[in-house]
XYZ file of C-alpha atoms in Angstrom:
572
model
C 7.536 -254.969 60.126
C 7.448 -255.983 63.898
C 5.915 -253.191 66.005
C 5.004 -251.139 63.201
C 1.703 -249.072 63.301
C -0.749 -249.574 60.484
C -1.093 -246.550 58.154
C -3.242 -243.647 59.456
C -6.135 -242.972 57.168
C -6.104 -239.478 55.472
C -7.664 -236.507 57.397
C -11.245 -235.501 55.982
C -10.762 -231.691 56.167
C -14.513 -231.281 55.791
C -15.073 -233.268 59.044
C -12.521 -231.284 60.878
C -14.267 -227.979 59.623
C -17.598 -229.294 60.675
C -16.431 -230.240 64.258
C -14.936 -226.761 64.776
C -18.176 -225.304 63.703
C -20.152 -227.347 66.037
C -17.784 -226.737 68.933
C -17.909 -222.997 68.327
C -21.844 -223.027 68.129
C -21.817 -224.961 71.538
C -19.571 -222.599 72.991
C -21.895 -219.698 71.911
C -24.976 -221.285 73.118
C -23.447 -221.635 76.678
C -22.202 -217.918 76.803
C -24.442 -215.039 76.975
C -24.070 -213.154 73.636
C -22.705 -209.634 74.224
C -25.451 -207.080 74.497
C -28.371 -209.254 75.574
C -28.078 -208.525 79.333
C -28.046 -204.963 78.593
C -31.298 -205.266 76.703
C -32.773 -207.305 79.555
C -33.462 -210.333 77.112
C -33.354 -214.043 78.076
C -30.467 -216.626 77.515
C -32.494 -218.486 74.871
C -34.986 -217.918 72.226
C -37.762 -219.340 74.447
C -37.016 -216.750 77.016
C -37.027 -214.123 74.436
C -40.472 -215.227 73.287
C -41.719 -215.338 76.967
C -40.584 -211.764 77.453
C -42.300 -210.563 74.487
C -45.450 -212.237 75.301
C -45.405 -210.835 78.820
C -44.827 -207.451 77.303
C -47.553 -207.766 74.769
C -50.176 -208.826 77.248
C -49.311 -205.981 79.507
C -49.581 -203.317 76.875
C -52.895 -204.859 75.695
C -54.277 -204.417 79.169
C -54.396 -208.188 80.296
C -52.960 -207.472 83.648
C -53.806 -210.948 85.260
C -52.209 -212.711 82.354
C -49.105 -210.365 82.432
C -48.796 -210.729 85.927
C -48.631 -214.567 85.667
C -45.948 -214.529 82.945
C -43.692 -211.931 84.602
C -44.014 -214.155 87.879
C -42.774 -217.224 85.951
C -39.859 -215.229 84.336
C -38.855 -213.861 87.911
C -39.089 -217.365 89.407
C -37.142 -219.038 86.618
C -34.122 -216.528 86.654
C -33.523 -215.456 90.236
C -30.556 -213.001 90.638
C -30.259 -212.852 86.611
C -30.884 -209.585 84.573
C -34.003 -211.393 83.191
C -35.474 -212.086 86.590
C -34.726 -208.427 87.760
C -36.294 -207.065 84.967
C -39.496 -209.288 85.596
C -39.388 -207.767 89.191
C -39.414 -204.260 87.781
C -42.091 -205.184 85.487
C -44.212 -206.734 88.362
C -43.751 -203.494 90.591
C -45.083 -201.694 87.480
C -48.004 -203.794 87.400
C -48.825 -203.120 90.976
C -49.192 -199.344 90.131
C -51.945 -200.220 87.687
C -54.451 -200.744 90.679
C -55.766 -197.794 92.754
C -55.139 -197.125 96.441
C -52.302 -197.203 98.914
C -52.011 -200.983 98.954
C -50.955 -200.861 95.341
C -48.146 -198.316 96.238
C -46.942 -200.376 99.125
C -46.845 -203.390 96.946
C -44.774 -201.788 94.416
C -42.327 -200.230 97.052
C -42.050 -203.767 98.464
C -40.921 -205.248 95.096
C -38.619 -202.493 94.399
C -36.720 -203.147 97.849
C -35.999 -206.778 96.694
C -33.776 -205.522 94.112
C -30.084 -205.106 94.769
C -28.782 -201.440 95.144
C -26.531 -201.820 92.113
C -28.100 -202.698 88.824
C -27.066 -202.612 85.313
C -27.520 -199.286 83.751
C -30.738 -199.936 81.710
C -32.406 -201.667 84.646
C -31.335 -198.841 87.033
C -33.139 -196.421 84.575
C -36.157 -198.336 84.649
C -36.021 -198.526 88.438
C -35.821 -194.815 88.593
C -39.025 -194.583 86.414
C -40.989 -196.917 88.650
C -39.740 -195.240 91.820
C -40.828 -192.111 90.282
C -44.260 -193.249 89.717
C -44.484 -194.735 93.220
C -43.545 -191.228 94.607
C -45.996 -189.405 92.355
C -48.949 -191.734 93.583
C -48.133 -190.314 96.969
C -49.295 -186.939 95.534
C -47.027 -184.566 97.095
C -44.674 -181.993 95.142
C -41.056 -183.279 94.936
C -38.613 -180.613 93.500
C -35.503 -182.975 93.419
C -37.544 -185.798 91.708
C -39.204 -183.224 89.392
C -35.587 -181.928 88.340
C -34.392 -185.618 87.926
C -37.420 -186.486 85.639
C -36.606 -183.595 83.422
C -33.136 -184.958 83.035
C -34.121 -188.693 82.774
C -36.923 -188.075 80.341
C -34.451 -187.610 77.353
C -32.746 -190.975 78.305
C -35.835 -193.134 77.785
C -36.273 -194.838 74.416
C -39.643 -196.181 74.418
C -42.507 -193.581 73.815
C -44.300 -195.449 76.687
C -41.792 -194.707 78.991
C -41.607 -191.055 78.067
C -45.218 -190.756 78.650
C -44.981 -192.166 82.093
C -42.174 -189.947 82.977
C -44.419 -186.916 81.834
C -47.204 -188.468 84.051
C -44.992 -188.533 87.124
C -43.618 -185.024 86.181
C -47.285 -183.561 86.145
C -47.910 -185.072 89.533
C -44.872 -184.100 91.362
C -43.628 -180.734 89.809
C -43.792 -178.089 92.500
C -44.220 -175.383 89.933
C -47.330 -175.334 87.776
C -45.479 -174.443 84.583
C -43.590 -177.694 84.764
C -46.718 -179.706 85.235
C -48.613 -178.033 82.519
C -45.688 -178.539 80.130
C -45.603 -182.234 81.161
C -49.507 -182.487 80.431
C -48.977 -180.859 77.007
C -46.379 -183.582 76.222
C -48.701 -186.394 77.259
C -51.529 -184.769 74.988
C -49.032 -184.805 72.119
C -48.208 -188.442 72.608
C -52.051 -189.211 72.670
C -52.248 -187.364 69.332
C -49.385 -189.788 67.846
C -51.309 -192.757 68.989
C -48.918 -193.720 71.917
C -50.493 -196.180 74.483
C -49.082 -196.658 78.048
C -49.845 -198.910 80.969
C -52.095 -197.127 83.429
C -50.207 -195.149 85.954
C -53.212 -194.655 88.612
C -52.389 -190.912 88.117
C -54.526 -188.117 86.613
C -52.638 -188.499 83.267
C -54.504 -191.670 82.399
C -57.864 -190.186 81.596
C -58.518 -187.296 79.072
C -61.081 -185.474 81.263
C -58.755 -185.736 84.409
C -55.905 -184.354 82.430
C -57.971 -181.401 81.235
C -59.118 -180.652 84.732
C -55.583 -180.578 86.184
C -54.561 -178.434 83.288
C -57.345 -175.961 83.886
C -56.327 -175.880 87.669
C -52.761 -175.321 86.935
C -52.731 -172.905 84.077
C -53.459 -169.683 86.167
C -50.446 -170.345 88.144
C -48.133 -170.053 85.096
C -46.578 -166.619 85.247
C -43.727 -166.644 82.738
C -44.599 -166.246 79.108
C -41.952 -168.531 77.779
C -43.343 -171.339 79.890
C -46.782 -170.849 78.528
C -45.221 -170.592 75.024
C -43.109 -174.003 75.698
C -46.650 -175.640 76.373
C -48.070 -174.451 73.292
C -45.044 -175.431 71.388
C -45.540 -179.252 72.725
C -49.154 -179.450 71.809
C -50.461 -180.596 68.193
C -51.951 -178.042 66.044
C -55.763 -177.701 66.556
C -55.592 -179.084 70.079
C -58.600 -177.819 72.453
C -55.948 -176.536 75.062
C -54.189 -174.310 72.514
C -56.692 -171.304 72.946
C -56.627 -171.391 76.554
C -52.833 -171.375 76.592
C -52.857 -168.512 74.016
C -55.157 -166.450 76.227
C -52.990 -166.973 79.191
C -49.829 -166.154 77.144
C -51.353 -162.898 76.189
C -52.430 -162.090 79.742
C -49.016 -162.543 81.184
C -47.158 -161.059 78.268
C -49.264 -157.985 78.426
C -48.565 -157.691 82.086
C -44.949 -157.482 81.223
C -45.199 -155.154 78.252
C -44.113 -158.126 75.994
C -47.232 -158.737 73.928
C -45.249 -158.249 70.606
C -42.548 -160.573 71.418
C -44.790 -163.368 71.602
C -47.252 -162.397 68.671
C -46.312 -165.567 66.559
C -47.629 -167.747 69.478
C -51.030 -166.127 69.505
C -52.518 -167.729 66.323
C -54.905 -169.745 68.356
C -56.825 -166.761 69.534
C -60.129 -166.613 67.789
C -60.570 -163.750 65.267
C -63.344 -162.134 67.243
C -61.609 -162.416 70.420
C -61.621 -158.672 70.920
C -65.331 -159.162 71.755
C -64.461 -161.086 74.688
C -62.289 -158.372 76.173
C -63.419 -155.582 78.361
C -63.999 -152.291 76.635
C -61.581 -149.937 78.617
C -62.501 -146.795 76.901
C -65.811 -145.616 75.453
C -65.535 -141.814 74.769
C -68.398 -141.571 72.364
C -65.968 -140.472 69.644
C -67.173 -141.487 66.050
C -65.504 -144.609 64.479
C -61.823 -144.241 63.687
C -61.248 -146.265 60.463
C -57.547 -147.505 59.719
C -56.633 -149.191 56.488
C -54.374 -152.054 56.509
C -52.723 -153.245 53.261
C -51.344 -156.797 53.662
C -50.986 -160.020 51.433
C -54.060 -161.884 52.406
C -54.117 -164.128 49.524
C -51.537 -166.138 47.249
C -48.235 -167.817 48.119
C -47.341 -165.605 51.141
C -50.902 -165.286 52.624
C -49.381 -166.810 55.787
C -47.553 -163.484 56.099
C -50.791 -161.649 55.978
C -52.327 -164.058 58.778
C -49.299 -162.930 61.066
C -50.287 -159.193 60.005
C -53.915 -159.584 60.804
C -53.429 -161.055 64.326
C -50.955 -158.266 65.010
C -53.233 -155.482 64.087
C -56.225 -156.997 65.919
C -54.007 -157.284 69.040
C -52.930 -153.667 68.727
C -56.386 -152.349 69.020
C -58.389 -154.854 70.841
C -60.106 -153.743 73.916
C -60.690 -150.283 72.539
C -64.154 -149.232 71.048
C -64.796 -146.999 68.041
C -61.725 -148.219 66.098
C -62.304 -150.147 62.781
C -59.693 -151.879 60.897
C -60.206 -151.998 57.188
C -58.120 -154.919 55.638
C -57.212 -154.671 51.778
C -55.516 -157.580 50.003
C -52.270 -156.312 48.449
C -51.516 -159.470 46.624
C -54.199 -158.440 44.097
C -51.695 -155.962 42.947
C -49.214 -158.484 41.680
C -49.184 -158.881 37.918
C -47.628 -162.262 37.999
C -50.772 -163.690 39.902
C -53.021 -162.276 37.112
C -50.825 -163.900 34.468
C -51.512 -167.353 35.679
C -55.252 -166.626 36.085
C -55.544 -166.500 39.956
C -57.028 -162.979 40.276
C -57.785 -159.746 38.476
C -55.286 -157.142 38.970
C -56.000 -154.182 41.052
C -53.345 -151.801 41.031
C -51.915 -150.938 44.393
C -53.019 -147.084 43.744
C -56.585 -148.302 43.311
C -56.269 -150.148 46.652
C -55.098 -147.081 48.403
C -57.778 -144.939 46.859
C -60.654 -147.400 47.660
C -59.401 -147.376 51.365
C -59.690 -143.595 51.401
C -62.897 -143.613 49.746
C -64.301 -145.957 52.410
C -63.384 -143.596 55.224
C -59.798 -144.595 56.074
C -58.107 -141.786 57.908
C -54.638 -143.531 57.870
C -53.218 -146.562 56.150
C -50.591 -148.971 57.283
C -48.646 -151.138 54.730
C -47.905 -152.402 52.233
C -45.540 -155.267 53.128
C -44.335 -156.421 49.632
C -41.418 -154.434 48.222
C -43.042 -154.408 44.807
C -45.998 -152.555 46.110
C -44.210 -149.905 48.260
C -43.411 -147.131 45.614
C -47.007 -147.132 44.099
C -48.722 -147.086 47.579
C -46.444 -144.086 48.668
C -47.272 -142.175 45.617
C -50.886 -142.842 45.888
C -51.122 -141.990 49.511
C -49.371 -138.598 48.878
C -51.650 -137.937 46.145
C -54.802 -138.776 48.310
C -53.601 -136.850 51.184
C -53.682 -139.862 53.498
C -51.014 -140.590 56.100
C -49.154 -143.791 55.247
C -47.127 -145.967 57.693
C -44.788 -148.303 55.629
C -43.439 -151.435 57.528
C -40.729 -151.981 54.813
C -39.837 -148.709 53.096
C -37.930 -148.897 49.707
C -35.888 -145.725 50.612
C -36.135 -142.546 52.740
C -39.529 -141.273 53.103
C -40.980 -137.681 53.337
C -44.298 -135.733 53.564
C -47.006 -137.635 55.273
C -45.375 -141.049 54.703
C -43.693 -142.743 57.896
C -41.185 -145.412 58.097
C -41.726 -148.164 60.568
C -38.629 -150.407 59.787
C -35.359 -150.036 58.093
C -35.105 -149.327 54.289
C -34.400 -151.917 51.943
C -30.758 -150.811 51.586
C -30.276 -150.576 55.310
C -31.588 -154.137 55.742
C -29.483 -155.509 52.952
C -26.392 -153.603 54.610
C -26.978 -155.274 58.086
C -27.442 -158.759 56.460
C -24.131 -158.452 54.495
C -22.435 -157.300 57.812
C -23.746 -160.366 59.493
C -22.796 -162.557 56.788
C -19.122 -161.402 56.540
C -18.830 -162.055 60.324
C -19.516 -165.757 59.409
C -17.614 -166.068 56.269
C -16.594 -164.574 52.822
C -19.051 -166.932 50.734
C -22.899 -166.830 50.751
C -25.795 -168.322 48.992
C -28.727 -166.209 48.646
C -32.314 -167.744 49.178
C -35.043 -165.299 48.021
C -38.840 -166.170 47.495
C -39.804 -166.992 44.078
C -43.326 -165.665 44.399
C -43.600 -162.860 44.278
C -40.299 -162.035 42.589
C -38.329 -159.420 44.553
C -35.764 -158.059 42.093
C -35.122 -155.027 44.385
C -34.137 -157.047 47.248
C -32.011 -159.277 45.086
C -30.087 -156.415 43.774
C -29.669 -154.641 47.106
C -28.303 -157.693 48.852
C -25.794 -158.539 45.858
C -24.580 -154.792 46.075
C -24.248 -154.856 49.821
C -22.405 -158.246 49.913
C -19.885 -156.911 47.201
C -19.188 -153.870 49.225
C -18.247 -156.117 52.259
C -16.159 -158.585 50.427
C -18.758 -161.474 50.377
C -18.868 -163.516 47.155
C -22.458 -164.621 46.173
C -22.152 -168.249 45.053
C -24.585 -170.849 43.871
C -26.223 -173.480 46.135
C -24.378 -176.514 46.796
C -21.086 -174.792 47.973
C -20.377 -176.479 51.221
C -18.211 -173.603 52.517
C -20.928 -171.066 51.875
C -23.212 -169.272 54.553
C -26.895 -169.037 53.833
C -28.917 -165.927 53.559
C -32.645 -166.104 53.795
C -34.261 -162.750 52.797
C -37.937 -161.728 52.039
C -41.321 -163.326 52.624
C -41.828 -167.215 52.131
C -44.712 -169.269 51.766
C -45.392 -171.993 54.511
C -43.985 -174.947 52.682
C -40.898 -173.003 51.980
C -40.674 -171.844 55.597
C -40.759 -175.626 56.755
C -38.107 -176.427 54.339
C -35.668 -173.665 55.344
C -36.318 -173.985 59.003
C -35.419 -177.900 58.835
C -32.292 -176.998 56.872
C -31.303 -174.125 59.333
C -31.775 -176.467 62.192
C -29.236 -178.860 60.754
C -26.580 -176.139 60.415
C -27.563 -173.480 62.909
C -24.558 -171.277 62.906
C -24.425 -170.879 59.036
C -27.645 -168.886 58.481
C -28.494 -165.089 58.272
C -32.212 -164.420 58.278
C -34.300 -161.546 57.429
C -36.383 -160.888 60.499
C -38.816 -159.027 58.592
C -40.438 -162.244 57.128
C -37.955 -164.988 58.192
C -39.055 -168.248 59.691
C -40.108 -167.983 63.308
C -38.113 -170.299 65.441
C -35.238 -170.748 62.908
C -31.724 -170.481 64.500
C -29.286 -168.310 63.015
C -28.330 -164.526 62.862
C -31.509 -162.359 62.660
C -31.225 -159.007 60.990
C -33.999 -156.510 61.776
C -35.358 -153.702 63.632
C -32.853 -151.023 64.715
C -31.320 -149.533 67.887
C -33.070 -147.220 70.315
C -31.975 -143.991 68.578
C -33.245 -144.800 65.212
C -34.445 -147.628 63.089
C -31.257 -148.920 61.337
C -30.367 -152.626 61.585
C -29.007 -155.098 64.069
C -27.889 -158.618 64.081
C -28.838 -161.014 66.913
C -28.611 -164.883 67.495
C -31.655 -167.071 68.309
C -31.277 -170.661 68.981
C -34.572 -171.546 70.758
C -37.838 -172.078 69.156
C -39.641 -171.180 72.568
C -37.807 -168.126 72.977
C -38.223 -166.748 69.250
C -39.002 -163.248 68.308
C -42.181 -162.972 66.226
C -42.000 -162.488 62.470
C -40.925 -158.814 62.386
C -43.416 -157.847 60.012
C -46.214 -158.450 62.387
C -44.340 -156.267 64.989
C -43.916 -153.487 62.484
C -47.591 -153.531 61.670
C -48.526 -153.587 65.351
C -46.564 -150.366 65.814
C -48.007 -148.790 62.766
C -51.615 -149.158 63.844
C -50.779 -147.839 67.245
C -49.190 -144.826 65.802
C -51.920 -144.210 63.268
C -54.340 -144.173 65.981
C -52.293 -141.889 68.076
C -51.941 -139.516 65.199
C -55.812 -139.204 65.119
C -56.436 -139.448 68.814
C -53.525 -138.497 70.886
C -55.342 -139.158 74.009
C -56.107 -142.772 73.548
C -54.981 -144.830 76.438
C -52.894 -147.351 74.803
C -49.981 -149.239 76.333
C -47.307 -148.020 73.981
C -44.351 -150.251 73.013
C -41.424 -148.625 71.944
C -39.998 -149.645 68.768
C -36.429 -150.259 69.636
C -33.822 -152.850 69.982
C -34.919 -154.066 73.087
C -38.338 -155.336 71.748
C -36.805 -157.678 69.239
C -33.670 -158.595 71.516
C -36.032 -159.745 74.255
C -37.012 -162.331 71.717
C -33.622 -163.565 71.205
C -32.526 -166.819 73.138
C -28.873 -166.010 73.674
C -25.887 -163.955 72.478
C -23.887 -167.096 72.040
C -23.342 -168.934 68.651
C -25.867 -171.815 68.185
C -24.465 -175.107 68.707
C -24.343 -177.262 65.552
C -26.352 -180.460 65.835
C -24.562 -183.692 66.049
C -26.566 -185.402 63.460
C -26.825 -184.271 59.792
C -30.091 -186.179 59.215
C -33.362 -184.181 58.581
């Protein structure tokens, strides 16, 4: 027909889909993908590769090559996030050189940046600015305070170390600087590498000299303990920190509170302390029964440190240690040791000249030890009495029933359902029975593990592996735990039940949320008191610094009277 159009060919839907896909891909290539600017990455794969290469050469220490690569990125991306990031890295590179000229060059580069930057770039500028100020070498209280806040915002371990380096240089208080140096040492132990800062933190010997210069200026026990907590186990600084902690704690009458932090003192440390009294009296021998082997030997280690602390600096006093774990039949049943009844251990101490005995710690051994001490006519100080004591036996802590009552009261304040966690070795049927009876009296139902609504009660002594496990569990659900302070895990958050009020021994419940402000394992405090009292019973004029066994002693080790905040993460 005239004027008619030829028929249109059918539409190939596959071509349409392909064209749309290509158009979307081109549009995406021309637009910056969301998030790339925030990460200071380039607009292309080539830019990303250039940034990675520049970073790698910087971390590896090839400063000239890294400077060249960052300069190219700065030149190719003016006024863009990538270029500004490159400027910050160039400013940081300037600080790898010594002298005032390097500081001036870094400051000049920072001044080329606009006042307003994207948050990530602004954070990195704050770090470089802090390092510039630190290189000047003057205390800066506002900057020190800002660094303490900013440190938690840095993601990369390298940035965290550099923040600590700046803190160590600008902190006006020795304590903050010492803690920052301890954090640096911990990072070194983890294998973290960082770009040289030109500060003392770069070299191990320089860090040690700075640490030694600063440590005598740290006066707060908690601040010394925080540095100890930061250092890895076995670190060379730990002994010096433990000595300083003991010195400042003794000056405040708080030595017992920090007993759990003094594990790094050598066993023969007493020989290094001045003898403050030498009356010429004959040697006074005090027996100590403690679990020195087996699954809860860690409890015995706490006890040994405590009793040594109680008498160090005094001559003519000898501590005679005996391993009460040898009296546990279960250990003999699995071939670990030959059983020695607790009565035989008491008799052995008496025959070797002990005029008084402190211990035992394990509930299963208490009745036999009390009976043996009474038959031998030797005074006995019992840290964890099974019940009321009489004659020459003295109670140092609350009885088993009083402790169970206190834990039941604390649990009832948190809820009506509880899971009991008691040690498996050695079995403690008496503690289990006392706790269940007390819970029933206070309307608390004991349920099996796995009940999500139940509170957790940790009682008795635990081996180190169990301590770590329960501590991790408690940190994830801080407000749901009630802990027996006699042998609970130091630093575990929750309601601690232990030593009693000033007018007696009784029980109390307190809250601890902070590892640095933890009370010591209560059993060590009880033994500490027991040895002092045993010596006083024989030599009343001994010039000891007497620490009253009252609520204040343990409450001083409690971080706060408020409930522990639940962590936001449920991961381990």
